Coordinates of C-alpha atoms and ligand atoms in Angstrom, one line a residue:
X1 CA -177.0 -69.6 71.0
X2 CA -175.3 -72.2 68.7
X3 CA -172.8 -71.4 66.0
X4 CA -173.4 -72.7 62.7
X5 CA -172.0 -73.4 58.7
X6 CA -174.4 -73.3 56.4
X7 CA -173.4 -74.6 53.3
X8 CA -175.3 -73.4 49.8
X9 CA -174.8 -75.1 46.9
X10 CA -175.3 -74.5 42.7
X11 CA -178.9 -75.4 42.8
X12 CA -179.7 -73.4 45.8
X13 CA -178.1 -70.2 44.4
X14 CA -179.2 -70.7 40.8
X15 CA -180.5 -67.1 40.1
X16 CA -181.3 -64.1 41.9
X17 CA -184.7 -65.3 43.3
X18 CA -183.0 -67.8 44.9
X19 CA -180.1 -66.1 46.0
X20 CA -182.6 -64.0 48.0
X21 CA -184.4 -66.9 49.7
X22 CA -180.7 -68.6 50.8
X23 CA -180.5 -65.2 52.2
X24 CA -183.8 -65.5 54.6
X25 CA -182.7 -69.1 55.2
X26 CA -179.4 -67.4 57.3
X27 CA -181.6 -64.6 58.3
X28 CA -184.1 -67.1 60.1
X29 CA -181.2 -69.0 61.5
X30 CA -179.3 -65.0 62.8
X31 CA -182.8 -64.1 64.1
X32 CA -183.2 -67.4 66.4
X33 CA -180.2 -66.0 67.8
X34 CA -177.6 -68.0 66.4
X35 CA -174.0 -67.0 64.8
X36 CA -173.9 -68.1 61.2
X37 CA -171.1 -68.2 58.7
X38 CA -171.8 -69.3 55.2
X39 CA -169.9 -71.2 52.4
X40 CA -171.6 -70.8 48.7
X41 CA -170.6 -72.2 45.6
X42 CA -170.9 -70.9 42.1
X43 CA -173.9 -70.7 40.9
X44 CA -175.7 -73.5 38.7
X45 CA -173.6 -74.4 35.5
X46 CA -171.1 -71.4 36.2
X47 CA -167.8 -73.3 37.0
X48 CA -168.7 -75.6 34.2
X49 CA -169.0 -73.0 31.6
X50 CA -165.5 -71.4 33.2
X51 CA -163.9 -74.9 33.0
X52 CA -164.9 -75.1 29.5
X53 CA -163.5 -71.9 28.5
X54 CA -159.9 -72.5 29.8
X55 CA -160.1 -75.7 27.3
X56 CA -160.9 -73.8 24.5
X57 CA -158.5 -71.0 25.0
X58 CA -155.6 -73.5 25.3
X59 CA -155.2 -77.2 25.4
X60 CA -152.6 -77.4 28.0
X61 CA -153.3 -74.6 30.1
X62 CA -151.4 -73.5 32.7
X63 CA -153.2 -74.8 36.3
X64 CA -152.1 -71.9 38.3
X65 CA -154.1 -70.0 35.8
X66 CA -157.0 -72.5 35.5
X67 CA -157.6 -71.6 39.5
X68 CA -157.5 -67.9 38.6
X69 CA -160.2 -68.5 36.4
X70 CA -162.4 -71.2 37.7
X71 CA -162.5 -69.9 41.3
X72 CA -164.3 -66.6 40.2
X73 CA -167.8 -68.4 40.4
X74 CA -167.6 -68.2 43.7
X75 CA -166.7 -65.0 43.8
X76 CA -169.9 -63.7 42.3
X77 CA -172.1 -65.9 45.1
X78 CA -170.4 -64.5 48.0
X79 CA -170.9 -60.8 46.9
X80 CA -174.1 -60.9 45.7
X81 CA -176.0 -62.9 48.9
X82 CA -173.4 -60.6 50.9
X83 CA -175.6 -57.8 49.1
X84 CA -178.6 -59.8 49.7
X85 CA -178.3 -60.3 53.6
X86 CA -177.7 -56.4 53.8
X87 CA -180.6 -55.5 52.0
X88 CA -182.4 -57.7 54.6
X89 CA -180.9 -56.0 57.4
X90 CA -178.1 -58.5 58.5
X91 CA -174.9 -57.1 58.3
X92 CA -172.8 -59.1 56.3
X93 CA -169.2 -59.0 54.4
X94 CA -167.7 -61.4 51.4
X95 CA -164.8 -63.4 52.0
X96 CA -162.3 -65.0 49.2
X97 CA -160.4 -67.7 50.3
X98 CA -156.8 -65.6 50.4
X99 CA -158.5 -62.7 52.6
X100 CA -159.2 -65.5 55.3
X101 CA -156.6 -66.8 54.5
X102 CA -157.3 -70.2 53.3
X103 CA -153.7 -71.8 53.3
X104 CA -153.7 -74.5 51.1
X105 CA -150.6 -76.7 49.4
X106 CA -150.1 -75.8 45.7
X107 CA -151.5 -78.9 43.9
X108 CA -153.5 -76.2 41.7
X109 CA -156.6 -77.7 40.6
X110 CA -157.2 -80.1 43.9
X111 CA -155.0 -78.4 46.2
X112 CA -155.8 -80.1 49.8
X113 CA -156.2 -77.4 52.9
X114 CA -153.4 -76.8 55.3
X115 CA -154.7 -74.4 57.6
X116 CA -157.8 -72.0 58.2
X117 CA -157.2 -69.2 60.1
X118 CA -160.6 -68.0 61.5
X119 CA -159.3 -65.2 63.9
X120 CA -160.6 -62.7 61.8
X121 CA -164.1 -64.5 61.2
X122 CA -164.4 -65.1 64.9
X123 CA -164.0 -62.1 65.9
X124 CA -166.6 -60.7 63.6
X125 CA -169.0 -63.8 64.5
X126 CA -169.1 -62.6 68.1
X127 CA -169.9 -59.4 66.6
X128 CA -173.2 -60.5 65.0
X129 CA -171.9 -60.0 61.5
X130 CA -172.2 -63.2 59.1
X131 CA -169.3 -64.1 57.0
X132 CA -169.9 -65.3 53.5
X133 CA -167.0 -67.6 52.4
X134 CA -166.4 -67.7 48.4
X135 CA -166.2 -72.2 48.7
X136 CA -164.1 -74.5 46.6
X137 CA -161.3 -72.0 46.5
X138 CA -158.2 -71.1 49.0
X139 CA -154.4 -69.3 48.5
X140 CA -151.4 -71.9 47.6
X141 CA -147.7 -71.9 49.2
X142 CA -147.2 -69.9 46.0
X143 CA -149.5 -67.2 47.4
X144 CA -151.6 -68.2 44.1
X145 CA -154.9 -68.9 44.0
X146 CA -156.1 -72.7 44.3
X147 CA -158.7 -74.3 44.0
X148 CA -159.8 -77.7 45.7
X149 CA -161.1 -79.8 42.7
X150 CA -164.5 -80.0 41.5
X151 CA -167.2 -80.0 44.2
X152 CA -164.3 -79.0 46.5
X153 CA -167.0 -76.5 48.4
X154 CA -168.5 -79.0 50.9
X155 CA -164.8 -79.1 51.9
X156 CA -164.3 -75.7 52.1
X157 CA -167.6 -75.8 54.5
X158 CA -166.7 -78.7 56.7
X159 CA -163.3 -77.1 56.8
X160 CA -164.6 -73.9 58.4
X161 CA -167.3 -76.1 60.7
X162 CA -164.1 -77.3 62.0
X163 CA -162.0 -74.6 62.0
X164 CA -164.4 -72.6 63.9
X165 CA -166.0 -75.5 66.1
X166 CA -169.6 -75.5 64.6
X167 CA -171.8 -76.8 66.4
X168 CA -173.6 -77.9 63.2
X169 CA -172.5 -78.0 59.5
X170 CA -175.7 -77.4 57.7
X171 CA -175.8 -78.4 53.7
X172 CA -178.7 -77.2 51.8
X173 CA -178.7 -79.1 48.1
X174 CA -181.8 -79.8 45.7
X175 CA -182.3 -83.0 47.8
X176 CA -183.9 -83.0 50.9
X177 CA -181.9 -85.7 52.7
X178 CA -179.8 -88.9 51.9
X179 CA -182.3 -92.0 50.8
X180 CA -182.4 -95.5 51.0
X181 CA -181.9 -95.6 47.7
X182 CA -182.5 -93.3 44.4
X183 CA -186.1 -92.1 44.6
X184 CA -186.0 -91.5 40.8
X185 CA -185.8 -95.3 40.7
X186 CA -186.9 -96.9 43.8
X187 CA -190.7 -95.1 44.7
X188 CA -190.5 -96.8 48.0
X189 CA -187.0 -95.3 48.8
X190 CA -187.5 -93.3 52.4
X191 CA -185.3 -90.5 53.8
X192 CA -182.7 -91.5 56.7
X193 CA -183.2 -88.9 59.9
X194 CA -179.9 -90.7 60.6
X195 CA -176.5 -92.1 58.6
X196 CA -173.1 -92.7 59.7
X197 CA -169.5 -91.1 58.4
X198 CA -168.5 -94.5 56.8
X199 CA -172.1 -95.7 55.2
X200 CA -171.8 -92.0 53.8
X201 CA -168.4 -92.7 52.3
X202 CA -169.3 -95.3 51.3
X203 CA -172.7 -94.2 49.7
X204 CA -170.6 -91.5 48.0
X205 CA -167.6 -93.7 46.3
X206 CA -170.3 -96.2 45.0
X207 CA -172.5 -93.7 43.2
X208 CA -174.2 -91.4 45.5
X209 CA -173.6 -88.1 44.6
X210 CA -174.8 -85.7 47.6
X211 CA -171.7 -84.9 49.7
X212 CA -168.0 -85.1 48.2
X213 CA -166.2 -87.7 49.8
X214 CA -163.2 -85.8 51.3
X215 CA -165.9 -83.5 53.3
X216 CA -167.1 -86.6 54.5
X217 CA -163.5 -87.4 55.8
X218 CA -163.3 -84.7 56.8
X219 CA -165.6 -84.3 58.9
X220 CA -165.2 -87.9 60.4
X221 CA -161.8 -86.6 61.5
X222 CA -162.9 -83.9 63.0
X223 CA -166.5 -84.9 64.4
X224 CA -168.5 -82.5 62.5
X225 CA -172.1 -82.6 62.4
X226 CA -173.4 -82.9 58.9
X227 CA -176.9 -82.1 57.9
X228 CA -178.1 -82.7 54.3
X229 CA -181.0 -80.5 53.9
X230 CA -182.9 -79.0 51.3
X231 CA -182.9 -74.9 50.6
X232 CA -186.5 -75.5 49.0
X233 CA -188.5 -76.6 52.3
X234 CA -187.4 -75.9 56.3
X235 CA -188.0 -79.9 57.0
X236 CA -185.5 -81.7 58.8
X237 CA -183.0 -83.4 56.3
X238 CA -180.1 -86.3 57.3
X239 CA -177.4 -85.8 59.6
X240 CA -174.7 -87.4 59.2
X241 CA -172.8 -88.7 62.7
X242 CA -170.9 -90.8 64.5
X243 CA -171.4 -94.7 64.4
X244 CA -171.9 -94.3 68.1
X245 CA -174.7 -91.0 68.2
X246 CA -177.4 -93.9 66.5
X247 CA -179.5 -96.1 68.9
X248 CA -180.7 -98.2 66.5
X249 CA -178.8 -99.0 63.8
X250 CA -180.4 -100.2 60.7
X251 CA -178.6 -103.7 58.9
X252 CA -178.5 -102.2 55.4
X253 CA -179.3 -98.7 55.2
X254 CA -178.7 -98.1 51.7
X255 CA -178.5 -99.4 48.2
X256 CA -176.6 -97.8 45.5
X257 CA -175.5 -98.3 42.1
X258 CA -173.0 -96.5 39.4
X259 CA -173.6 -96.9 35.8
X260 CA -169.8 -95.6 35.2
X261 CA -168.4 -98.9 35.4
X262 CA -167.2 -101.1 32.3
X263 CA -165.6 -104.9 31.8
X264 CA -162.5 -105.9 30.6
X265 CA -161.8 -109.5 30.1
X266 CA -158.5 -111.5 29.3
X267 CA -159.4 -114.8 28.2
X268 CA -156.6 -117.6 28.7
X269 CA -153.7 -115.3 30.8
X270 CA -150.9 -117.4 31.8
X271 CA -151.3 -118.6 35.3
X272 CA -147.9 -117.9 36.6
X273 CA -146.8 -115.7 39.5
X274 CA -146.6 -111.4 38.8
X275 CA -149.3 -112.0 35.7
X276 CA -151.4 -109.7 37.5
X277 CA -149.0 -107.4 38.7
X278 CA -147.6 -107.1 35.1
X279 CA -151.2 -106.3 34.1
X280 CA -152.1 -104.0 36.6
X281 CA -148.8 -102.0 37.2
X282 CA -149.2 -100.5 33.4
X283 CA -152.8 -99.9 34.4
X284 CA -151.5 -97.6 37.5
X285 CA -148.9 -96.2 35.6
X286 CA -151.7 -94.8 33.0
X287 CA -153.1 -93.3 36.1
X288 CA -156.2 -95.9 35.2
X289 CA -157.9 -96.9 38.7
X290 CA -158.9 -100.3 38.3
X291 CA -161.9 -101.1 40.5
X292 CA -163.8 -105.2 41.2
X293 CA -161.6 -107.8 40.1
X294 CA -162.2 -112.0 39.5
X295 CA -159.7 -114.1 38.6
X296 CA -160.5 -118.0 38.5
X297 CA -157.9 -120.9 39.1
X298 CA -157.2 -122.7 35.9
X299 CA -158.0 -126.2 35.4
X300 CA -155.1 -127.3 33.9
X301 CA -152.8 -124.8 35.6
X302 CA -151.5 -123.1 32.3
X303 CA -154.0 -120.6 31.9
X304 CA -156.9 -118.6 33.3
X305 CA -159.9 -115.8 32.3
X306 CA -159.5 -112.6 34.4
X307 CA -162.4 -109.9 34.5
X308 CA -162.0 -106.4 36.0
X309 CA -163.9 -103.0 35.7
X310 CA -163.0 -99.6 35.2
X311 CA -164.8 -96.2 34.8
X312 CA -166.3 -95.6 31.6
X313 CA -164.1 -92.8 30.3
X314 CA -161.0 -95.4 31.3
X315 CA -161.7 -98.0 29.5
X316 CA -160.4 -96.8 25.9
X317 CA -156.9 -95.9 27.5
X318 CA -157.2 -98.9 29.3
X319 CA -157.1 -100.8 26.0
X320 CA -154.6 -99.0 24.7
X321 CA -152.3 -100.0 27.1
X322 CA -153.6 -104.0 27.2
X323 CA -153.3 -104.4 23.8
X324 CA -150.1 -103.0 23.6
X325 CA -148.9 -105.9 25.5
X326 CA -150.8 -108.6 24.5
X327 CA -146.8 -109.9 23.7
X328 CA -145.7 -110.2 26.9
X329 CA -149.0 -110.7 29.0
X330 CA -149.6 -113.4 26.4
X331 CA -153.5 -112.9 26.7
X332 CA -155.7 -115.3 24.1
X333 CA -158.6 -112.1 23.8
X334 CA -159.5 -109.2 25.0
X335 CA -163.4 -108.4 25.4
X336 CA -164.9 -105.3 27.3
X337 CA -168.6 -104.6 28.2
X338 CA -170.1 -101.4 28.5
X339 CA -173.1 -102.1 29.6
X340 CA -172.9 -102.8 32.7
X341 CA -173.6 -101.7 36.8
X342 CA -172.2 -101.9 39.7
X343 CA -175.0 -102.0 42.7
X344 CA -174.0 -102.2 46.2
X345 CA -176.1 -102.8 49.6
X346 CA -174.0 -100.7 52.3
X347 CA -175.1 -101.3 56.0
X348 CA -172.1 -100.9 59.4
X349 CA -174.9 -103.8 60.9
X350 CA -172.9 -105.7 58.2
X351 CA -170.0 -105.8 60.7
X352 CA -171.8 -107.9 63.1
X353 CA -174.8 -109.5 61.2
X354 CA -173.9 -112.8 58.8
X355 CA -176.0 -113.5 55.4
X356 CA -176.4 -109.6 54.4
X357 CA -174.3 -110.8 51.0
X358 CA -176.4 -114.0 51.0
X359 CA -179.9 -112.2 50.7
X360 CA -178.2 -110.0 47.7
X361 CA -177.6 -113.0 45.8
X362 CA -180.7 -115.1 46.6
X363 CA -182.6 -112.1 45.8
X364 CA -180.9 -111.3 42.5
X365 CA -180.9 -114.9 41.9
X366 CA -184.9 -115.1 42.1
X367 CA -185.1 -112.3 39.7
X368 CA -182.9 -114.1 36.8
X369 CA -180.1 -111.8 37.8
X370 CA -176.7 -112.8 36.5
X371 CA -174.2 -111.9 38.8
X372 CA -170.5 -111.6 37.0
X373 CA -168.2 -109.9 39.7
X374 CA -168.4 -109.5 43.5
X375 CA -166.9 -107.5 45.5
X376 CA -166.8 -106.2 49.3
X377 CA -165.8 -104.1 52.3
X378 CA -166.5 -104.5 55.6
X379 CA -169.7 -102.5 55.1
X380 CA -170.5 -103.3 51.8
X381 CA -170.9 -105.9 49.0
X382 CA -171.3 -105.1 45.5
X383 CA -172.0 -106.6 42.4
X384 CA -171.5 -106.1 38.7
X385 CA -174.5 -107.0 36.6
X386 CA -176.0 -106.1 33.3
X387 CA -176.8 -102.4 33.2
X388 CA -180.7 -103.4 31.6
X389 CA -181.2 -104.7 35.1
X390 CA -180.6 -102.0 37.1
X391 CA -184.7 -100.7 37.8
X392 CA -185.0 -104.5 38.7
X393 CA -182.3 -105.4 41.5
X394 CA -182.6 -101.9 43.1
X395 CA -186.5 -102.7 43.5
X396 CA -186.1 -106.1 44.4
X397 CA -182.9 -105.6 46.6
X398 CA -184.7 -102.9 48.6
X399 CA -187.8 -105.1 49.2
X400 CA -185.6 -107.8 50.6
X401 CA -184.1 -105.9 53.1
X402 CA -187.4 -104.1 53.8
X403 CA -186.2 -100.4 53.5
X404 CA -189.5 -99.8 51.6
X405 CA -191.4 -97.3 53.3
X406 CA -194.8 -98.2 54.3
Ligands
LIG1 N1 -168.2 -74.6 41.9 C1 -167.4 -75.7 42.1 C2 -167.7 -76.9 41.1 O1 -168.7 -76.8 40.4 C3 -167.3 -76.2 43.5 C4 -168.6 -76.8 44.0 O2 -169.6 -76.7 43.4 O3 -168.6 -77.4 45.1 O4 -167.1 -77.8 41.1
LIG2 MG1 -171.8 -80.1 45.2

């Protein structure tokens, strides 16, 4: 007997149809003799719909309120696959986050989780009865209603995993497992059995969208099992583990890009000491997160060009606040590009392997690739090139490296 979260997300609980089959998905896993507690999340386009309404009712709502609103998708998931799971036979209940409770800090809006009490939910496991969690939402200090931020339900599910020392922390999406790279681009892109916590944070903060990236840190902290599996097919999907739980571990094991990335460039910036921090302080200020950066050494040590990207909704506010300075930054001009991406080849063999970088740029190079930023970590490198190239460097990147599957 093994005790495990499964996790159902908007896709997987779209309508009523599939409500039903997430609930002979838990019923397969009760009837092999397991304890199961669940964690859903509004159905498909719900909390987007909610979101929307609290904008058009007021322009600066009131946040406390804004949870009240936006946390009832979840709400209607946990009682009707509840209902669902009776109707099969399995005796169930609902859970809102307050009932558990859920403690929380009261950042409403993307409050962070304090403490999970699963007393209550224990006791009930043991007594064959499945608990359905309302995800993404929890009770403040304010003994308000919070919610965790957008996609905040994989934490709500890792959470609990933790909390109630899961065995397994089961995810069921629309995808059926983390890839090489996007299979809507890449044909050849295969399915890892296998990824670790950091190549998964990393995947995720350079344009993978599968698990939110404080589940991921989550569960790194706490040693939770992830499995990314799909609620449309019973076939195996990734886990996601510990560095040290993989034999074999691949050189590169993914390649990602993010198309929300745009260019600034200041031509000719005086090349004097605290130029950059009197650029980038502003920036941080304007709560504008400022992402690769290149700066070159002037020839004839007066001035220099410097190039730096931001996401694509920053970069008007970003301008605001350059060219409101051009005065003191004394900046010749200022150009931006839109049209660009940002594609990165993520690997932990990185740490131990020399010329992983070097086959991205001879690669790109052989293609007639441009490359006009670099950046990297210790498990990544990624570079900024022109967004029409995209289809090209994923292709040819994920050739090199030979992730194609055969
Ligand atoms: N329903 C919430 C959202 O759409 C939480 C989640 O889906 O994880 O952001
Ligand atoms: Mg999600």
């Amino acid at each position: 007997m093994a005790r495990i979260v499964q996790k159902f997300g908007g896709t997987s609980v779209a309508d009523i149809g599939r409500i039903k089959s997430v609930a002979e998905h838990v019923k397969s896993e009760v009837d092999a003799g397991n304890q199961v507690a669940v964690v859903v999340s509004a159905m498909a386009g719900v909390t987007n719909h909610l979101v929307d309404w609290a904008g058009e009712i007021a322009n600066l709502y009131d946040a406390r309120e804004y949870d009240v609103v936006v946390a009832t998708g979840e709400q209607i998931t946990s009682g009707l696959l509840a209902m669902a799971l009776q109707d099969l036979g399995v005796t169930a209940r609902s859970w809102l986050g307050w009932q558990v409770p859920v403690n929380t800090d009261s950042t409403h809006g993307r409050a962070r989780i304090e403490r999970f009490d699963t007393t209550e939910l224990e006791r009930r496991l043991d007594n064959g009865e499945v608990p359905v969690l309302a995800g993404f939402q929890g009770v403040g200090t304010d003994n308000r209603i919070t919610t965790l931020g957008r996609g905040g339900s994989d934490i709500s599910a890792v959470a609990l995993a933790a909390a109630l020392g899961a065995e397994r922390c089961d995810i069921f999406t629309d995808v059926d497992g983390i890839y090489t790279s996007d299979p809507r681009i890449v044909a050849k892109a295969r399915k890892l059995d296998k990824i670790t916590y950091e190549e998964m944070l990393e995947m995720a903060s350079l344009g993978a969208r599968v698990l939110h990236s404080r589940s991921i840190e989550l569960a790194m902290k706490h040693g939770v099992c992830l499995q990314v599996r799909s609620c449309f097919d019973s076939v195996p999907g990734t886990l996601v583990v510990d560095g040290d739980d993989i034999v074999e571990q691949e050189l590169v094991s993914g390649i990602t890009y993010s198309r929300d990335e745009a260019k600034i460039t200041l031509t000719r910036v005086p090349d004097r000491p605290g130029v950059a921090a009197s650029i980038f302080g502003p920036l941080a200020e304007g709560s504008i997160n400022v992402d690769m950066i290149v700066q070159n050494v002037s020839e004839d040590g007066r001035a220099t060009d410097l190039t730096f990207t931001v996401a694509q909704a920053d970069l008007e506010p970003a301008l605001k606040v350059l060219e409101g300075k051009q005065g003191e930054l004394g900046y010749a001009a200022l150009n931006t590009d839109p049209n660009v991406v940002k594609v990165s080849v993520i690997g932990v063999g990185m740490r131990s392997h020399a010329g992983v970088a070097q086959m991205m740029f001879k690669t790109l190079a052989e293609k007639g690739i441009n490359i006009q930023v670099i950046s990297t970590s210790e498990i990544a490198v990624s570079v900024l090139i022109a967004e029409e190239y995209t289809e090209l460097a994923l292709r040819a990147l994920h050739s090199a490296y030979q992730l194609d599957a055969v």
